[in-house]
């Protein structure tokens, strides 16, 4: 009897420990404020070691300084809390408005400061939502495209009212790319002319499963299943529901897919899976040697050329400069 009690107690302790570990993992995945984890564990995660980091930091610092000199408004929406955005207004519009969505734990300026000079000097109006759960907007959890796509649709309606004569394109990076792809089957085709997806994942479940396998040599069971259970309980969404590829199969507008060939965070092969799933006119840009979310930094002229070409093809109002 005593041995049975000890075994039951040990099993219960093991289960509690497993759930505690999963709670920490979930915190790292969906919360802006994360529990500090040892550096040796953090360094194992694919994509955390970025090539050309010092060069990138120098370029990013200059870009942030330039961004602060630009005419940027900060509109707000009230939607189950306050949503905020950055709105870049050029001196002379080229007829196109970009709704640009940032990635996880990033921000409008953090994600798009490098592109800001290109946007501004070429006449793009750029609305950059600050996603719920990422900082200056409301919310406690990131949704990997679930609530971000709904919120960005609200920003789309704001843009339609404020800029009724402009063609609109959706642009996103990483989680932001997942966000705009998850809008691809919404009723957007009357105003949105196309979508630009930069390094999107096929689904949050597939992305986290990949990270467990590549970084920690673990299978999805039981960690990912428990994390998903906890996410459903506290953040009210499932990792499987954060599935750009499922929405993309019913896409209503053309899509340009961009991905770096050296991306080991959101793996490069996911670009092909997304591309093959899209029933609308589509294009590919693979940036040789670019790490995660670094395609513009790695090859800015190539990136700009692909973007200009795509927009020119699907916008009758684009005044190219």
Short mmCIF file of C-alpha atoms in Angstrom, two decimals, residues 11-155:
data_model
loop_
_atom_site.label_atom_id
_atom_site.label_comp_id
_atom_site.label_asym_id
_atom_site.label_seq_id
_atom_site.Cartn_x
_atom_site.Cartn_y
_atom_site.Cartn_z
CA UNK A 11 3.32 10.28 -10.86
CA UNK A 12 1.28 13.26 -9.65
CA UNK A 13 4.47 15.25 -9.03
CA UNK A 14 5.72 14.38 -12.52
CA UNK A 15 2.45 15.54 -14.09
CA UNK A 16 2.51 18.79 -12.11
CA UNK A 17 6.12 19.38 -13.14
CA UNK A 18 5.24 18.72 -16.79
CA UNK A 19 2.36 21.20 -16.65
CA UNK A 20 4.63 23.76 -14.96
CA UNK A 21 7.22 23.36 -17.73
CA UNK A 22 4.50 23.70 -20.35
CA UNK A 23 3.21 26.84 -18.64
CA UNK A 24 6.68 28.39 -18.94
CA UNK A 25 6.88 27.33 -22.61
CA UNK A 26 3.45 28.87 -23.28
CA UNK A 27 4.54 32.06 -21.57
CA UNK A 28 7.50 32.25 -23.97
CA UNK A 29 5.20 31.67 -26.95
CA UNK A 30 2.27 34.02 -26.39
CA UNK A 31 3.15 36.61 -23.71
CA UNK A 32 4.97 39.89 -24.27
CA UNK A 33 6.43 39.73 -20.76
CA UNK A 34 8.23 36.42 -20.48
CA UNK A 35 9.82 34.45 -17.70
CA UNK A 36 13.59 34.59 -17.89
CA UNK A 37 15.03 31.32 -19.19
CA UNK A 38 18.71 30.29 -19.09
CA UNK A 39 20.79 31.65 -21.97
CA UNK A 40 21.99 28.18 -22.96
CA UNK A 41 18.38 27.10 -23.57
CA UNK A 42 17.48 30.28 -25.43
CA UNK A 43 20.49 29.90 -27.70
CA UNK A 44 19.29 26.46 -28.81
CA UNK A 45 16.13 27.84 -30.43
CA UNK A 46 16.47 27.98 -34.20
CA UNK A 47 16.71 31.52 -35.53
CA UNK A 48 18.00 33.17 -32.37
CA UNK A 49 21.53 33.33 -33.73
CA UNK A 50 21.25 35.87 -36.57
CA UNK A 51 24.02 36.29 -39.17
CA UNK A 52 25.32 39.85 -39.80
CA UNK A 53 23.82 40.91 -36.47
CA UNK A 54 26.18 43.86 -35.90
CA UNK A 55 25.59 45.21 -39.43
CA UNK A 56 21.86 44.83 -38.96
CA UNK A 57 21.90 46.67 -35.62
CA UNK A 58 23.81 49.60 -37.13
CA UNK A 59 21.39 49.84 -40.06
CA UNK A 60 18.37 49.47 -37.78
CA UNK A 61 19.56 52.24 -35.46
CA UNK A 62 19.93 54.65 -38.38
CA UNK A 63 16.53 53.61 -39.68
CA UNK A 64 14.88 54.24 -36.29
CA UNK A 65 16.41 57.71 -36.15
CA UNK A 66 15.08 58.45 -39.64
CA UNK A 67 11.64 57.03 -38.79
CA UNK A 68 11.26 59.52 -35.95
CA UNK A 69 11.64 62.42 -38.43
CA UNK A 70 8.75 61.25 -40.64
CA UNK A 71 5.16 62.53 -40.58
CA UNK A 72 3.52 59.73 -38.61
CA UNK A 73 0.07 59.87 -37.05
CA UNK A 74 -1.14 57.54 -34.28
CA UNK A 75 -4.80 56.65 -34.90
CA UNK A 76 -6.82 54.59 -32.43
CA UNK A 77 -9.77 52.22 -32.62
CA UNK A 78 -11.99 51.09 -29.76
CA UNK A 79 -12.57 47.36 -30.23
CA UNK A 80 -12.84 45.44 -26.96
CA UNK A 81 -10.11 47.75 -25.74
CA UNK A 82 -7.94 50.36 -27.43
CA UNK A 83 -6.09 49.40 -30.61
CA UNK A 84 -3.36 51.72 -31.85
CA UNK A 85 -1.47 52.09 -35.11
CA UNK A 86 1.15 54.19 -36.85
CA UNK A 87 0.15 55.95 -40.07
CA UNK A 88 2.89 57.17 -42.41
CA UNK A 89 1.72 59.97 -44.72
CA UNK A 90 3.95 60.83 -47.71
CA UNK A 91 4.31 64.32 -49.16
CA UNK A 92 2.65 63.12 -52.37
CA UNK A 93 0.67 59.88 -52.56
CA UNK A 94 1.39 57.32 -55.27
CA UNK A 95 -2.22 56.09 -55.08
CA UNK A 96 -1.49 53.03 -52.93
CA UNK A 97 -2.03 52.38 -49.24
CA UNK A 98 -0.19 49.53 -47.54
CA UNK A 99 -1.54 47.96 -44.37
CA UNK A 100 1.68 46.59 -42.90
CA UNK A 101 1.55 44.05 -40.06
CA UNK A 102 4.50 43.39 -37.76
CA UNK A 103 5.65 40.09 -36.29
CA UNK A 104 5.47 38.64 -32.78
CA UNK A 105 6.90 40.86 -30.02
CA UNK A 106 7.71 43.52 -32.58
CA UNK A 107 6.05 46.84 -33.38
CA UNK A 108 5.27 49.05 -36.34
CA UNK A 109 8.55 50.95 -36.08
CA UNK A 110 10.53 47.89 -35.02
CA UNK A 111 9.41 45.91 -38.07
CA UNK A 112 9.24 48.56 -40.78
CA UNK A 113 11.78 51.26 -39.90
CA UNK A 114 14.23 49.84 -42.46
CA UNK A 115 11.62 50.10 -45.24
CA UNK A 116 10.33 53.50 -44.12
CA UNK A 117 12.59 55.57 -46.37
CA UNK A 118 11.58 53.51 -49.40
CA UNK A 119 7.89 53.81 -48.47
CA UNK A 120 8.05 57.55 -47.85
CA UNK A 121 10.13 58.61 -50.83
CA UNK A 122 8.06 56.47 -53.20
CA UNK A 123 4.76 57.92 -52.03
CA UNK A 124 3.23 55.00 -50.14
CA UNK A 125 0.69 55.71 -47.44
CA UNK A 126 1.37 53.04 -44.78
CA UNK A 127 -0.99 52.06 -41.99
CA UNK A 128 0.87 49.91 -39.45
CA UNK A 129 -1.35 48.31 -36.79
CA UNK A 130 0.18 47.75 -33.37
CA UNK A 131 -1.06 44.25 -32.64
CA UNK A 132 -3.04 43.34 -29.54
CA UNK A 133 -0.81 41.83 -26.84
CA UNK A 134 2.43 43.24 -28.31
CA UNK A 135 2.88 46.51 -26.47
CA UNK A 136 0.99 49.78 -26.92
CA UNK A 137 -2.37 48.26 -27.92
CA UNK A 138 -4.58 46.44 -25.43
CA UNK A 139 -4.44 42.72 -24.77
CA UNK A 140 -2.29 40.26 -22.87
CA UNK A 141 -1.62 37.52 -25.44
CA UNK A 142 -0.39 37.23 -28.99
CA UNK A 143 -2.71 35.22 -31.23
CA UNK A 144 -0.40 34.24 -34.12
CA UNK A 145 -2.92 35.58 -36.61
CA UNK A 146 -6.19 34.60 -34.90
CA UNK A 147 -7.23 37.87 -33.27
CA UNK A 148 -4.68 39.90 -35.27
CA UNK A 149 -6.51 39.15 -38.53
CA UNK A 150 -9.82 40.28 -37.03
CA UNK A 151 -8.25 43.47 -35.70
CA UNK A 152 -6.49 44.19 -39.01
CA UNK A 153 -9.81 43.77 -40.80
CA UNK A 154 -11.09 46.54 -38.53
CA UNK A 155 -8.13 48.69 -39.60
#
